[in-house]
Amino acid sequence: MLNGPLLLTIAVLGGTGKEGKGLAYRWARAGYRVLIGSRSSEKAVTAASEIMQLLEGSSSVVGTTNLNAAQQADIVVVAVPYSAHRDTLESIKTALKGKLLVDVTVPLIPPKVSKVQMPPAGSAAQEAQEIVGADAEVVAAFQNVSYEYLLGEEEVDCDVLVTGTSKKARAEALTLVEATGLTGWDAGPIENSVVVEGLTSVLININKQYGSTHAGIRITNVPKPSAD
Ligand SMILES: NC(=O)c1ccc[n+]([C@@H]2O[C@H](COP(=O)([O-])OP(=O)(O)OC[C@H]3O[C@@H](n4cnc5c(N)ncnc54)[C@H](OP(=O)(O)O)[C@@H]3O)[C@@H](O)[C@H]2O)c1
């Protein structure tokens, strides 16, 4: 099991974007050291300083390239559009040995983003597992959480289903979910990520039909998991 937040570094690849920046903010707020990864270190430095301003300088957020961020981190989060998923992972996979990879990617294929379209591997997370091999544990999480409120203090009305390659990896990811202030659930093996990733297209569909922008999901009738 990994150590407490203050000793851990999380790299957020694509942390300059909507979802990645919101998650990075929440982890920095919880006391993790956060590295914003980007294809452009300049862009990453700007995003990191935006987050530091929101946190009034009280946290450690640094911008750098995706590879440098992955090399320096204990935990690597990938939050890029599906079209960039494979290339991003191929470019950093040598830095993943013994680390936890948290995949936030949804395999949306524009323009039909409200239709479930899974890749041949089964899901984006399973594709990630194929790319990184046995060197890293892979979990899938946050696919159903809209970025909208992540950069604020408002409650995010959505649970997080965590699937992954081992129970230990899922437990580590659940600690990260808790640090964001959301409720996470162990949703089983990585093969189950197809359902969670697919749910995002269902939520996009609901947003379109009912005039919302951030439909979410809740697990009901189960006692809320405790942190311990
Ligand atoms: N937005 C949401 O509400 C939400 C919710 C749940 C899950 N997700 C998933 O999270 C992932 C990121 O979503 P997002 O909305 O944050 O995306 P985004 O803002 O469009 O992009 C995130 C970052 O990915 C990098 N990127 C973009 N195009 C790229 C390309 N062609 N090649 C390499 N890198 C590229 C960019 O970083 P650099 O230019 O700095 O490299 C960008 O800032 C997606 O898979 C999405 O499905 C999003």
CSV table of C-alpha atoms and ligand atoms in Angstrom, one decimal:
chain,number,residue,atom,x,y,z
A,1,MET,CA,0.0,0.0,0.0
A,2,LEU,CA,1.2,3.5,-0.8
A,3,ASN,CA,2.0,6.1,1.8
A,4,GLY,CA,-0.1,9.1,2.9
A,5,PRO,CA,-1.0,12.0,0.6
A,6,LEU,CA,1.8,14.3,1.7
A,7,LEU,CA,4.5,11.9,0.6
A,8,LEU,CA,2.8,11.0,-2.7
A,9,THR,CA,3.2,12.6,-6.1
A,10,ILE,CA,0.4,12.3,-8.7
A,11,ALA,CA,1.1,13.1,-12.4
A,12,VAL,CA,-1.9,14.2,-14.4
A,13,LEU,CA,-1.2,13.7,-18.1
A,14,GLY,CA,-3.5,16.1,-19.9
A,15,GLY,CA,-3.8,18.0,-16.7
A,16,THR,CA,-4.0,21.2,-18.8
A,17,GLY,CA,-7.5,20.1,-19.9
A,18,LYS,CA,-11.0,20.3,-18.4
A,19,GLU,CA,-11.2,17.0,-16.4
A,20,GLY,CA,-7.5,16.7,-15.6
A,21,LYS,CA,-7.2,20.2,-14.3
A,22,GLY,CA,-10.2,19.7,-12.0
A,23,LEU,CA,-8.9,16.5,-10.6
A,24,ALA,CA,-5.4,18.0,-10.2
A,25,TYR,CA,-6.9,20.9,-8.2
A,26,ARG,CA,-8.8,18.5,-5.9
A,27,TRP,CA,-5.8,16.3,-5.2
A,28,ALA,CA,-3.5,19.3,-4.6
A,29,ARG,CA,-6.2,20.7,-2.2
A,30,ALA,CA,-6.1,17.3,-0.4
A,31,GLY,CA,-2.3,17.6,0.2
A,32,TYR,CA,-0.9,15.5,-2.7
A,33,ARG,CA,2.1,16.9,-4.6
A,34,VAL,CA,0.7,17.2,-8.2
A,35,LEU,CA,2.5,17.4,-11.5
A,36,ILE,CA,0.6,18.7,-14.5
A,37,GLY,CA,1.7,16.9,-17.6
A,38,SER,CA,1.4,18.2,-21.1
A,39,ARG,CA,2.9,18.0,-24.6
A,40,SER,CA,4.0,21.5,-23.9
A,41,SER,CA,5.9,22.3,-20.7
A,42,GLU,CA,4.9,26.0,-21.1
A,43,LYS,CA,1.2,25.1,-21.2
A,44,ALA,CA,1.7,22.8,-18.2
A,45,VAL,CA,3.4,25.6,-16.2
A,46,THR,CA,0.5,28.0,-16.9
A,47,ALA,CA,-2.1,25.4,-15.8
A,48,ALA,CA,-0.1,24.6,-12.7
A,49,SER,CA,0.0,28.3,-11.8
A,50,GLU,CA,-3.7,28.7,-12.3
A,51,ILE,CA,-4.3,25.9,-9.8
A,52,MET,CA,-1.8,27.3,-7.4
A,53,GLN,CA,-3.7,30.6,-7.6
A,54,LEU,CA,-7.0,28.9,-6.8
A,55,LEU,CA,-5.3,27.3,-3.8
A,56,GLU,CA,-3.7,30.6,-2.8
A,57,GLY,CA,-0.2,29.1,-3.1
A,58,SER,CA,-0.8,26.6,-0.2
A,59,SER,CA,0.0,23.5,-2.3
A,60,SER,CA,2.6,22.0,-4.5
A,61,VAL,CA,1.6,22.0,-8.2
A,62,VAL,CA,4.2,21.9,-10.9
A,63,GLY,CA,3.9,21.8,-14.7
A,64,THR,CA,6.1,19.8,-16.9
A,65,THR,CA,6.1,17.4,-19.9
A,66,ASN,CA,4.0,14.3,-19.8
A,67,LEU,CA,7.1,12.0,-19.7
A,68,ASN,CA,8.8,14.0,-17.0
A,69,ALA,CA,5.7,14.1,-14.9
A,70,ALA,CA,5.2,10.3,-15.3
A,71,GLN,CA,8.9,9.7,-14.4
A,72,GLN,CA,8.7,11.7,-11.2
A,73,ALA,CA,5.3,10.5,-10.0
A,74,ASP,CA,4.1,7.6,-7.8
A,75,ILE,CA,0.7,7.6,-9.4
A,76,VAL,CA,0.0,8.5,-13.1
A,77,VAL,CA,-3.4,9.7,-14.2
A,78,VAL,CA,-4.2,9.8,-17.9
A,79,ALA,CA,-6.9,12.4,-18.8
A,80,VAL,CA,-6.6,13.0,-22.6
A,81,PRO,CA,-9.2,12.6,-25.4
A,82,TYR,CA,-9.5,9.0,-26.6
A,83,SER,CA,-7.9,10.0,-30.0
A,84,ALA,CA,-4.6,10.8,-28.0
A,85,HIS,CA,-4.9,7.8,-25.5
A,86,ARG,CA,-2.6,5.3,-27.3
A,87,ASP,CA,0.1,7.8,-28.3
A,88,THR,CA,0.2,9.4,-24.8
A,89,LEU,CA,0.5,6.0,-23.1
A,90,GLU,CA,3.1,4.7,-25.6
A,91,SER,CA,5.2,7.9,-24.9
A,92,ILE,CA,5.3,7.4,-21.1
A,93,LYS,CA,5.0,3.6,-20.6
A,94,THR,CA,8.7,3.2,-19.7
A,95,ALA,CA,8.1,5.4,-16.7
A,96,LEU,CA,5.3,3.3,-15.3
A,97,LYS,CA,7.1,0.3,-13.8
A,98,GLY,CA,5.7,-0.5,-10.4
A,99,LYS,CA,3.3,2.4,-10.5
A,100,LEU,CA,-0.5,2.8,-10.5
A,101,LEU,CA,-2.0,4.1,-13.7
A,102,VAL,CA,-5.4,5.7,-13.3
A,103,ASP,CA,-7.2,6.0,-16.6
A,104,VAL,CA,-10.0,8.6,-16.9
A,105,THR,CA,-10.3,8.3,-20.6
A,106,VAL,CA,-13.7,7.6,-22.2
A,107,PRO,CA,-13.5,6.1,-25.8
A,108,LEU,CA,-15.7,8.7,-27.3
A,109,ILE,CA,-15.6,8.9,-31.1
A,110,PRO,CA,-16.9,12.2,-32.4
A,111,PRO,CA,-19.3,13.1,-33.7
A,112,LYS,CA,-21.4,10.3,-32.2
A,113,VAL,CA,-20.3,10.8,-28.6
A,114,SER,CA,-23.8,9.8,-27.2
A,115,LYS,CA,-23.4,6.3,-28.7
A,116,VAL,CA,-21.3,3.6,-27.0
A,117,GLN,CA,-18.4,2.7,-29.2
A,118,MET,CA,-15.9,0.5,-27.4
A,119,PRO,CA,-12.4,-0.3,-28.9
A,120,PRO,CA,-11.4,-3.9,-29.8
A,121,ALA,CA,-9.6,-4.4,-26.4
A,122,GLY,CA,-13.0,-4.0,-24.7
A,123,SER,CA,-12.6,-0.6,-23.2
A,124,ALA,CA,-10.1,2.2,-23.0
A,125,ALA,CA,-8.8,1.0,-19.7
A,126,GLN,CA,-8.2,-2.6,-21.1
A,127,GLU,CA,-6.4,-1.0,-24.0
A,128,ALA,CA,-4.2,0.9,-21.5
A,129,GLN,CA,-3.5,-2.4,-19.8
A,130,GLU,CA,-2.5,-4.0,-23.1
A,131,ILE,CA,-0.2,-1.0,-23.9
A,132,VAL,CA,1.6,-0.8,-20.5
A,133,GLY,CA,1.7,-4.6,-20.0
A,134,ALA,CA,2.4,-6.2,-16.6
A,135,ASP,CA,4.7,-3.3,-15.4
A,136,ALA,CA,1.8,-1.3,-14.0
A,137,GLU,CA,-1.5,-1.8,-12.3
A,138,VAL,CA,-4.3,-0.1,-14.2
A,139,VAL,CA,-7.5,1.3,-12.8
A,140,ALA,CA,-10.3,3.1,-14.5
A,141,ALA,CA,-12.1,5.9,-12.6
A,142,PHE,CA,-14.0,9.2,-12.9
A,143,GLN,CA,-15.4,8.5,-16.4
A,144,ASN,CA,-18.9,9.6,-15.3
A,145,VAL,CA,-17.9,12.8,-13.4
A,146,SER,CA,-18.4,15.9,-15.4
A,147,TYR,CA,-15.5,18.5,-15.1
A,148,GLU,CA,-18.0,21.3,-14.4
A,149,TYR,CA,-17.8,21.6,-10.6
A,150,LEU,CA,-14.4,20.0,-10.0
A,151,LEU,CA,-12.6,23.4,-9.9
A,152,GLY,CA,-15.0,24.7,-7.3
A,153,GLU,CA,-16.2,23.9,-3.8
A,154,GLU,CA,-19.7,22.8,-4.8
A,155,GLU,CA,-20.6,19.2,-4.2
A,156,VAL,CA,-20.2,17.1,-7.3
A,157,ASP,CA,-23.4,15.1,-7.5
A,158,CYS,CA,-21.9,11.9,-8.9
A,159,ASP,CA,-20.4,8.7,-7.5
A,160,VAL,CA,-17.2,7.2,-8.9
A,161,LEU,CA,-17.1,3.5,-10.0
A,162,VAL,CA,-13.6,2.1,-9.8
A,163,THR,CA,-12.5,-1.0,-11.8
A,164,GLY,CA,-9.0,-2.3,-12.0
A,165,THR,CA,-6.5,-5.0,-12.3
A,166,SER,CA,-6.4,-5.9,-8.6
A,167,LYS,CA,-8.3,-5.3,-5.4
A,168,LYS,CA,-5.2,-3.5,-4.0
A,169,ALA,CA,-5.0,-1.2,-7.0
A,170,ARG,CA,-8.7,-0.4,-6.7
A,171,ALA,CA,-8.3,0.3,-3.0
A,172,GLU,CA,-5.5,2.7,-3.8
A,173,ALA,CA,-7.7,4.4,-6.4
A,174,LEU,CA,-10.6,4.6,-3.9
A,175,THR,CA,-8.3,6.6,-1.6
A,176,LEU,CA,-7.7,9.0,-4.5
A,177,VAL,CA,-11.5,9.3,-5.1
A,178,GLU,CA,-12.0,10.1,-1.4
A,179,ALA,CA,-9.4,12.8,-1.6
A,180,THR,CA,-11.4,14.5,-4.3
A,181,GLY,CA,-14.4,14.7,-2.0
A,182,LEU,CA,-16.5,12.2,-4.0
A,183,THR,CA,-17.8,8.8,-3.1
A,184,GLY,CA,-16.1,5.8,-4.8
A,185,TRP,CA,-17.2,2.2,-5.1
A,186,ASP,CA,-15.1,-0.9,-5.9
A,187,ALA,CA,-16.8,-1.9,-9.2
A,188,GLY,CA,-14.7,-5.0,-9.8
A,189,PRO,CA,-12.2,-6.1,-12.4
A,190,ILE,CA,-10.9,-4.1,-15.3
A,191,GLU,CA,-13.2,-5.9,-17.6
A,192,ASN,CA,-16.1,-4.1,-15.9
A,193,SER,CA,-14.8,-0.8,-17.1
A,194,VAL,CA,-16.7,-1.3,-20.4
A,195,VAL,CA,-19.9,-0.6,-18.5
A,196,VAL,CA,-18.6,2.4,-16.7
A,197,GLU,CA,-17.0,4.0,-19.8
A,198,GLY,CA,-20.2,3.2,-21.7
A,199,LEU,CA,-22.3,4.9,-19.1
A,200,THR,CA,-20.7,8.2,-20.1
A,201,SER,CA,-22.3,8.1,-23.5
A,202,VAL,CA,-25.6,7.3,-21.8
A,203,LEU,CA,-25.2,10.4,-19.5
A,204,ILE,CA,-24.3,12.5,-22.6
A,205,ASN,CA,-27.5,11.3,-24.2
A,206,ILE,CA,-29.5,12.2,-21.1
A,207,ASN,CA,-27.8,15.7,-21.0
A,208,LYS,CA,-28.8,16.3,-24.6
A,209,GLN,CA,-32.4,15.2,-24.2
A,210,TYR,CA,-33.1,16.8,-20.8
A,211,GLY,CA,-31.2,20.1,-21.2
A,212,SER,CA,-28.5,19.4,-18.6
A,213,THR,CA,-24.7,19.5,-18.9
A,214,HIS,CA,-23.6,17.2,-16.0
A,215,ALA,CA,-25.9,14.3,-15.4
A,216,GLY,CA,-24.3,11.9,-12.9
A,217,ILE,CA,-24.8,8.5,-11.2
A,218,ARG,CA,-25.4,7.4,-7.6
A,219,ILE,CA,-25.2,3.9,-6.1
A,220,THR,CA,-28.2,3.6,-3.8
A,221,ASN,CA,-29.3,1.2,-1.0
A,222,VAL,CA,-25.8,0.3,0.0
A,223,PRO,CA,-24.1,1.8,3.2
A,224,LYS,CA,-21.6,4.4,2.1
A,225,PRO,CA,-18.1,3.0,2.1
A,226,SER,CA,-15.9,4.2,5.0
A,227,ALA,CA,-12.4,5.5,4.5
A,228,ASP,CA,-10.8,2.8,6.7
B,1,LIG,N1,-14.7,16.8,-19.7
B,1,LIG,C1,-15.4,16.0,-18.9
B,1,LIG,O1,-16.3,16.4,-18.2
B,1,LIG,C2,-14.9,14.5,-18.7
B,1,LIG,C3,-15.6,13.7,-17.8
B,1,LIG,C4,-15.2,12.4,-17.6
B,1,LIG,C5,-14.2,11.9,-18.4
B,1,LIG,N2,-13.6,12.7,-19.3
B,1,LIG,C6,-12.6,12.1,-20.1
B,1,LIG,O2,-11.3,12.6,-19.7
B,1,LIG,C7,-10.5,12.8,-20.9
B,1,LIG,C8,-10.1,14.3,-21.0
B,1,LIG,O3,-11.2,15.0,-21.2
B,1,LIG,P1,-11.2,16.6,-21.3
B,1,LIG,O4,-12.6,17.1,-21.5
B,1,LIG,O5,-10.4,17.1,-20.1
B,1,LIG,O6,-10.3,16.8,-22.6
B,1,LIG,P2,-9.6,18.1,-23.2
B,1,LIG,O7,-9.8,19.2,-22.3
B,1,LIG,O8,-10.1,18.2,-24.6
B,1,LIG,O9,-8.1,17.6,-23.3
B,1,LIG,C9,-7.3,17.3,-22.2
B,1,LIG,C10,-5.9,17.4,-22.6
B,1,LIG,O10,-5.5,16.4,-23.5
B,1,LIG,C11,-4.4,16.9,-24.3
B,1,LIG,N3,-4.7,16.6,-25.7
B,1,LIG,C12,-5.7,17.1,-26.4
B,1,LIG,N4,-5.7,16.7,-27.7
B,1,LIG,C13,-4.6,15.9,-27.8
B,1,LIG,C14,-4.0,15.2,-28.8
B,1,LIG,N5,-4.5,15.2,-30.1
B,1,LIG,N6,-2.8,14.5,-28.6
B,1,LIG,C15,-2.3,14.5,-27.3
B,1,LIG,N7,-2.8,15.2,-26.3
B,1,LIG,C16,-4.0,15.9,-26.5
B,1,LIG,C17,-4.3,18.4,-24.1
B,1,LIG,O11,-3.1,18.6,-23.3
B,1,LIG,P3,-1.8,19.3,-23.8
B,1,LIG,O12,-2.1,20.1,-25.1
B,1,LIG,O13,-1.4,20.1,-22.7
B,1,LIG,O14,-0.9,18.1,-24.1
B,1,LIG,C18,-5.5,18.7,-23.4
B,1,LIG,O15,-5.4,19.8,-22.5
B,1,LIG,C19,-11.3,12.3,-22.1
B,1,LIG,O16,-10.9,11.0,-22.4
B,1,LIG,C20,-12.7,12.4,-21.6
B,1,LIG,O17,-13.6,11.5,-22.3
B,1,LIG,C21,-13.9,14.0,-19.5
